[in-house]
XYZ file of C-alpha atoms in Angstrom:
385
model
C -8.579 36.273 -42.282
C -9.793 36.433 -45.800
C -10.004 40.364 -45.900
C -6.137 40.768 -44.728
C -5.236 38.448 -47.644
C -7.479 39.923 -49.950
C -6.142 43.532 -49.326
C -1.983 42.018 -48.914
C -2.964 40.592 -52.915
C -4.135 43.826 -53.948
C -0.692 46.049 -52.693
C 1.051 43.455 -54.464
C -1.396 44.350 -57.403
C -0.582 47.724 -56.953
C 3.090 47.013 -56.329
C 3.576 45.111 -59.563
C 1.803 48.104 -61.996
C 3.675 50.889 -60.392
C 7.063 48.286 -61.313
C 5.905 47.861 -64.592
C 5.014 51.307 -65.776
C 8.232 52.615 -64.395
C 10.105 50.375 -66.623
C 7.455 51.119 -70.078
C 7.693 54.778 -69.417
C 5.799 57.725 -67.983
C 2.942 57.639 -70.503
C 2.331 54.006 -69.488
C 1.516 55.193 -65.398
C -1.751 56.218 -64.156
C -2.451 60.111 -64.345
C -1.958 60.768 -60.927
C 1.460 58.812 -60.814
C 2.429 60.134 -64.152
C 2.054 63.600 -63.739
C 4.218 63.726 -59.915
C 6.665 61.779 -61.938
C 7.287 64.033 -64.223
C 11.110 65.946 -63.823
C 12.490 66.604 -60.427
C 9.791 64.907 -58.645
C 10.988 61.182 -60.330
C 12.216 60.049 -57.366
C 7.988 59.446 -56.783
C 8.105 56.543 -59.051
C 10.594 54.230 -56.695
C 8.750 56.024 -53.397
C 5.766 54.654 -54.765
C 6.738 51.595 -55.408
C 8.457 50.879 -52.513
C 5.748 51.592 -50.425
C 3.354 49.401 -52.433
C 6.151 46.788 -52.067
C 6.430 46.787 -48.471
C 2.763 46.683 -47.681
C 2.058 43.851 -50.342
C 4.791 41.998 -48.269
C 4.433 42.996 -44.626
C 2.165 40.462 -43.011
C -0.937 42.079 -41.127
C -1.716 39.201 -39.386
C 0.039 38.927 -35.936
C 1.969 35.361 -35.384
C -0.042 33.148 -33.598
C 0.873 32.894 -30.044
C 1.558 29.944 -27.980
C -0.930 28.127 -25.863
C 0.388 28.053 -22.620
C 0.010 24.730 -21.305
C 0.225 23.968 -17.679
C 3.300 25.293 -15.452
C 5.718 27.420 -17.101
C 9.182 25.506 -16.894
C 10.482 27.648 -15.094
C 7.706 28.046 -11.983
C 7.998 24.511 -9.467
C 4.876 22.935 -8.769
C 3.102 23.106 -5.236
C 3.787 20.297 -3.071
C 1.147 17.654 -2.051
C 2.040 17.332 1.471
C -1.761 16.090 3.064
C -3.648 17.086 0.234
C -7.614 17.290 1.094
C -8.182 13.797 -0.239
C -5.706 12.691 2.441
C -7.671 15.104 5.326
C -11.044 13.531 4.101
C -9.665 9.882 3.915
C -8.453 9.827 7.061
C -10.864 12.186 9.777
C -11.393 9.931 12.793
C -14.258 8.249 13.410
C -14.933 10.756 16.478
C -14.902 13.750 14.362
C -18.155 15.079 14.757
C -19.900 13.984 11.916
C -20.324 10.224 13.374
C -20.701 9.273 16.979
C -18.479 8.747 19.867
C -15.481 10.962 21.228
C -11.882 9.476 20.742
C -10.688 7.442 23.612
C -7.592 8.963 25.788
C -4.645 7.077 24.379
C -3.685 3.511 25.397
C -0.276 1.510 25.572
C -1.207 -1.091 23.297
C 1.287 -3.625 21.435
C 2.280 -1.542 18.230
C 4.269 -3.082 14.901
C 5.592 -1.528 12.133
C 4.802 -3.717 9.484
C 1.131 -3.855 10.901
C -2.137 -1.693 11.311
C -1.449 0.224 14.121
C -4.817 2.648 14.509
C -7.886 1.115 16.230
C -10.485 0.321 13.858
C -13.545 0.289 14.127
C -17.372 -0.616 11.952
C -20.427 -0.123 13.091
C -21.503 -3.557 11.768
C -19.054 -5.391 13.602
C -16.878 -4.096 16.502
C -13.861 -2.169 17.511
C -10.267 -4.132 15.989
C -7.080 -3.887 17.062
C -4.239 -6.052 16.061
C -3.670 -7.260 19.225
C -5.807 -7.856 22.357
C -3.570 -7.876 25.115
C -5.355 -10.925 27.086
C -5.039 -12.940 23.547
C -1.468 -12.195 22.650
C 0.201 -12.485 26.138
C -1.405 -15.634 26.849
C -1.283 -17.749 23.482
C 1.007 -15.795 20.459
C -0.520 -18.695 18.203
C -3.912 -17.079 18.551
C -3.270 -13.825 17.301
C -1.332 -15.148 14.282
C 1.204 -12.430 15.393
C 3.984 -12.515 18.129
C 3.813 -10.599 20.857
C 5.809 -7.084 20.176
C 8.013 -5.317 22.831
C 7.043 -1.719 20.974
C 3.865 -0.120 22.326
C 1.769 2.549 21.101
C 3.607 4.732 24.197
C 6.898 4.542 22.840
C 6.276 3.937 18.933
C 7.114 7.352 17.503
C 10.087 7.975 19.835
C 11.559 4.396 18.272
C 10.943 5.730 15.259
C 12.692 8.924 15.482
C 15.446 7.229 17.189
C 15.779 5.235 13.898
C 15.441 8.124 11.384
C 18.236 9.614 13.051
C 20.590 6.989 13.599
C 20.862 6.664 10.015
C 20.864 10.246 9.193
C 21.832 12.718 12.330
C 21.024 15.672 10.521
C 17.633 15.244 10.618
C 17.694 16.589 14.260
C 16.442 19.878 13.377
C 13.613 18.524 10.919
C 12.089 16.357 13.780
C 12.496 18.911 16.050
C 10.770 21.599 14.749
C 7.947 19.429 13.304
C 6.888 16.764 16.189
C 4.534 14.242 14.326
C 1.424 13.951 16.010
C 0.270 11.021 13.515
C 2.163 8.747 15.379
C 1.937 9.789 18.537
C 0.260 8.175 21.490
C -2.595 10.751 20.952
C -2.782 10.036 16.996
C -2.730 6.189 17.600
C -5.447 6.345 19.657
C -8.281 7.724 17.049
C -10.470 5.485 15.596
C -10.887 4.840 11.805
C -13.843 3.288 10.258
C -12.413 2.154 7.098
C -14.985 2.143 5.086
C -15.732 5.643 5.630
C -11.887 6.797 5.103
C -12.027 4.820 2.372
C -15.547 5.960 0.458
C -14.534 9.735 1.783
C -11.420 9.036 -0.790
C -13.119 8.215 -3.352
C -15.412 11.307 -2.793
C -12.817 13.899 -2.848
C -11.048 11.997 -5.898
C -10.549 15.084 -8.685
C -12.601 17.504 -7.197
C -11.466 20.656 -4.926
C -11.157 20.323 -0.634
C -14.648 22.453 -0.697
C -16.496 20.724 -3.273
C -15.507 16.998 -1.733
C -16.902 18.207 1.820
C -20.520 19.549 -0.052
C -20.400 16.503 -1.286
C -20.123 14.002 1.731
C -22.588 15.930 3.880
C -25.077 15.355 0.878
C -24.151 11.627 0.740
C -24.004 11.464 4.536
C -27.447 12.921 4.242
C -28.940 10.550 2.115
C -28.848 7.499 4.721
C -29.867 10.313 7.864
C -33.078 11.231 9.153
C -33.719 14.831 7.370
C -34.934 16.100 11.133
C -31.208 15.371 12.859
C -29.721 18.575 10.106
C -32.010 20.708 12.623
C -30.611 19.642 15.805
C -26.911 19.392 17.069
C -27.235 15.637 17.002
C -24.039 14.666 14.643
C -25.194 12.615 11.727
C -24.379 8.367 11.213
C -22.250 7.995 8.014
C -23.938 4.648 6.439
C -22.807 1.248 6.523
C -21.679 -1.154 4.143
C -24.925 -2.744 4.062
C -27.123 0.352 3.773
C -24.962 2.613 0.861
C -24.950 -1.360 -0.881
C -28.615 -1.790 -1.113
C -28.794 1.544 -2.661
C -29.242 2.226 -5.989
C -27.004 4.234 -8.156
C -29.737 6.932 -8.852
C -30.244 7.519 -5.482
C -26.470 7.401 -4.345
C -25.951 10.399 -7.607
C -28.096 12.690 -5.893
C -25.794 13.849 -3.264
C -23.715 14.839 -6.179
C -21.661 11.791 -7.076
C -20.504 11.148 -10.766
C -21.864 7.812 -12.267
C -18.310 6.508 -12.502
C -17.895 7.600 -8.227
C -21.417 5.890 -7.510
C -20.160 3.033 -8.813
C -16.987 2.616 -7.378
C -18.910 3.516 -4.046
C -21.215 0.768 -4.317
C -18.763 -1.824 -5.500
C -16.701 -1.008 -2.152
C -19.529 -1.395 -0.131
C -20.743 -4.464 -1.690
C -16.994 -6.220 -1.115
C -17.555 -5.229 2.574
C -20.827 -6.516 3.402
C -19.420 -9.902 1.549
C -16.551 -9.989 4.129
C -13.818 -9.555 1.025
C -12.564 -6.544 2.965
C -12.820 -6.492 6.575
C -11.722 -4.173 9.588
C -10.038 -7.563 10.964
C -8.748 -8.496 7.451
C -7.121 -5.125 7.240
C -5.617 -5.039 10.724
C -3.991 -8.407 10.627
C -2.895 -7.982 6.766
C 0.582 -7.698 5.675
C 1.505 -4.009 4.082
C 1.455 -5.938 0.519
C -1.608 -7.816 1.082
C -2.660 -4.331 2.343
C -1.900 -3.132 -0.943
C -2.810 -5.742 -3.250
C -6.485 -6.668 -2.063
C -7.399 -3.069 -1.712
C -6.134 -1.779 -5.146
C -8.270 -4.753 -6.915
C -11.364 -2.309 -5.976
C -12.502 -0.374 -8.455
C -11.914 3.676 -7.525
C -8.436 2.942 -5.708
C -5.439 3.547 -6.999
C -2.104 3.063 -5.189
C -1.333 6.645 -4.118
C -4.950 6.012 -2.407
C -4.266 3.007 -0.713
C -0.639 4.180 0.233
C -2.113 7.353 1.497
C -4.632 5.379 3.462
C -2.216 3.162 4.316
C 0.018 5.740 5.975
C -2.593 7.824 7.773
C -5.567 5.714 8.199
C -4.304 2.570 9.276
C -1.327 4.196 10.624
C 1.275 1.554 9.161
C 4.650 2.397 9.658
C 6.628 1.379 6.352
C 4.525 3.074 3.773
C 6.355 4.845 1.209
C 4.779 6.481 -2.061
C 7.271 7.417 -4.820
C 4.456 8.653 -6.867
C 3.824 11.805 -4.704
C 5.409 14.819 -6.040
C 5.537 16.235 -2.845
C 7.687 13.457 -1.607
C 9.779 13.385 -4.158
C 10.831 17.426 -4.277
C 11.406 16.795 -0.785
C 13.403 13.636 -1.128
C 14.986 16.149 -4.118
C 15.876 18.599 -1.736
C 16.709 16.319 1.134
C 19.454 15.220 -1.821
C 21.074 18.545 -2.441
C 18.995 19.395 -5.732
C 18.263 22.053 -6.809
C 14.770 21.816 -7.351
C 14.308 25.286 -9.000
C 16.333 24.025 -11.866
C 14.598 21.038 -12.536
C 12.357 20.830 -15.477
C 8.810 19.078 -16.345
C 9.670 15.734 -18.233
C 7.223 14.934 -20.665
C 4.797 17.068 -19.815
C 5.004 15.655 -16.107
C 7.177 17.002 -13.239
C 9.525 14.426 -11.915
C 12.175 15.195 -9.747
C 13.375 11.880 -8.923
C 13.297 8.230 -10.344
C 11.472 5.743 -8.519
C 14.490 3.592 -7.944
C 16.647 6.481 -6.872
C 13.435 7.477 -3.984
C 13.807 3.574 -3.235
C 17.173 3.199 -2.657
C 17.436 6.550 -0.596
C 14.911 5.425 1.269
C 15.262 2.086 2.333
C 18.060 3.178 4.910
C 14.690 4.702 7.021
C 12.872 0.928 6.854
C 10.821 -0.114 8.801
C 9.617 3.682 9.614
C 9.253 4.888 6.118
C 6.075 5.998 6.749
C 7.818 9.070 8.873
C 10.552 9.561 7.024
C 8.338 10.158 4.488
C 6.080 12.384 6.884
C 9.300 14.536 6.434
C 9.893 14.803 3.672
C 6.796 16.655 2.708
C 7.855 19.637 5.551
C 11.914 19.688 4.190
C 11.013 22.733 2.933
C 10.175 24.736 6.217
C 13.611 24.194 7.623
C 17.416 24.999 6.776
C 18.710 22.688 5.086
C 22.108 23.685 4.957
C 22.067 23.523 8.633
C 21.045 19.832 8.487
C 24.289 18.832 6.878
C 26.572 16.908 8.832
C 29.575 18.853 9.530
């Protein structure tokens, strides 16, 4: 930087002498200068200086060029329709890396408003929010009333809903059937604290990455002979990952900040804060509240878990960008035009995503489901003629 500047002061040097002796005279100019001046060839004097001129005042440093930060305005953002956290947070507790196969699917009582997936710890027991012996016989028992919606028939009420409020969502359901909420879906188990610590895992870090990570932690609390065999590894308890230390829990990879959040989770299970039963019997904003007091979960977590863990039916997360540019397009919007507000790409305000959505309650949860495949189908054909 210092040599352009130096050699732009020197032409200007130059620029101003060749100026000056033109206006003194010809004796006044260097030799060379002088003697090329001399009768027809005078015109040299203003060549000269002109050329002096221009390079004294041409800049030879480029202009800087802007740092491109993040999308271009113009380019959309990917969606976020079951992003890996979301695939890790809620794997079944038959998946293969923990013990048992899933059960064939049962017609058991099912509720919107309440935990409708089978859960299960291997501390305590299988939970489900209501026994059939318990509810039938004494509603007081349960704490809930008996519901006429079963797992069998829980989806189809739901898509009845969805389109009795919106008929042209016909050709969104059915291209995409929802298996989530199907009898199949509601019969998988979910341990929550593993769909819960498996969050926290893939928090911030790619799909890949999150998985090398969770066999390593998985490993930790496993008998290093069962990675030789086919023999599918135990994920830890509560009890187990809380008597750990953080040193030990970091060596599978964690952060500092993730084996703490890890450990604090586990520790709030083994004192019976959180529970499988708490969290089946809960209401969706107790749901929300008592889990997003622990440290490591935010509410797209929770709402996330929510949704496809527990399998609760009136979840709905206006903080996903991939609902929102599908509620956008859902809308009519343009979402090509839309720009980044802020440095952050909204495409809809929360109240407008409320209000638009509350029309789907108490199935939210699959309207939402949706809205993150909008995209795949024609949506001028949905319009209601």
């Amino acid at each position: 930087m210092s040599l352009r500047r130096s050699a732009r002061v020197n032409a200007l040097k130059v620029a101003q002498e060749v100026i000056t002796s033109s206006n003194l005279g010809q004796d006044a100019l260097p030799n060379g200068i002088a003697e090329s001046a001399k009768g027809k060839n005078h015109r040299t004097i203003s060549s000269v200086t002109r050329k002096a001129i221009e390079a004294a005042e041409e800049p030879s440093t480029p202009p800087r060029k802007r740092k491109r930060t993040g999308l271009l305005q113009s380019q959309s953002p990917l969606p976020t329709a079951t992003p890996a956290a979301v695939r890790l947070m809620t794997v079944p507790y038959s998946s293969g890396d923990v013990d048992a196969m899933t059960p064939p699917p049962a017609d058991r009582p099912a509720e919107p408003h309440r935990t409708n997936a089978p859960l299960i710890s291997p501390e305590t027991s299988r939970v489900v929010a209501y026994s059939d012996e318990v509810s039938r016989s004494s509603p007081s028992k349960s704490g809930m009333p008996y519901p006429t919606t079963t797992t069998g028939n829980l989806l189809e009420e739901a898509c009845v809903h969805l389109l009795q409020v919106d008929p042209g969502l016909k050709r969104l359901i059915d291209k995409h059937p929802c298996r989530l909420f199907s009898p199949e879906g509601l019969a998988e188990e979910i341990d929550p604290f593993r769909s819960l610590t498996s969050g926290i895992i893939a928090q911030q870090v790619s799909g890949a990455a999150a998985k090398s990570i969770k066999n390593k932690f998985v490993a930790l609390f496993n008998d290093p002979a069962t990675e030789e065999t086919d023999k599918p590894q135990t994920f830890p308890t509560p009890s187990q990952v809380a008597s750990s230390d953080l040193a030990h829990l970091r060596t599978a990879g964690l952060s500092g900040r993730k084996a703490e959040y890890i450990k604090g989770l586990a520790e709030k299970f083994v004192d019976g804060e959180l529970s499988a039963d708490m969290l089946v019997k809960a209401s969706d904003e107790e749901v929300l509240e008592r889990l997003t007091a622990v440290r490591g979960l935010g509410r797209w977590s929770v709402e996330m878990f929510a949704c496809f863990g527990l399998k609760r039916m009136d979840v709905f997360s206006t903080g996903d960008l991939g609902v929102q540019r599908g509620m956008a397009v859902y809308l009519g919007k343009d979402v090509s035009k839309l720009k980044a507000k802020g440095g952050k790409w909204k495409y809809l305000s929360e109240k407008e995503m409320l209000d638009t959505s509350a029309r789907f309650a108490p199935y939210r949860s699959l309207f939402m489901w949706y809205m993150w495949r909008i995209e795949d189908v024609d949506v001028d054909a949905m319009q209601i003629k």
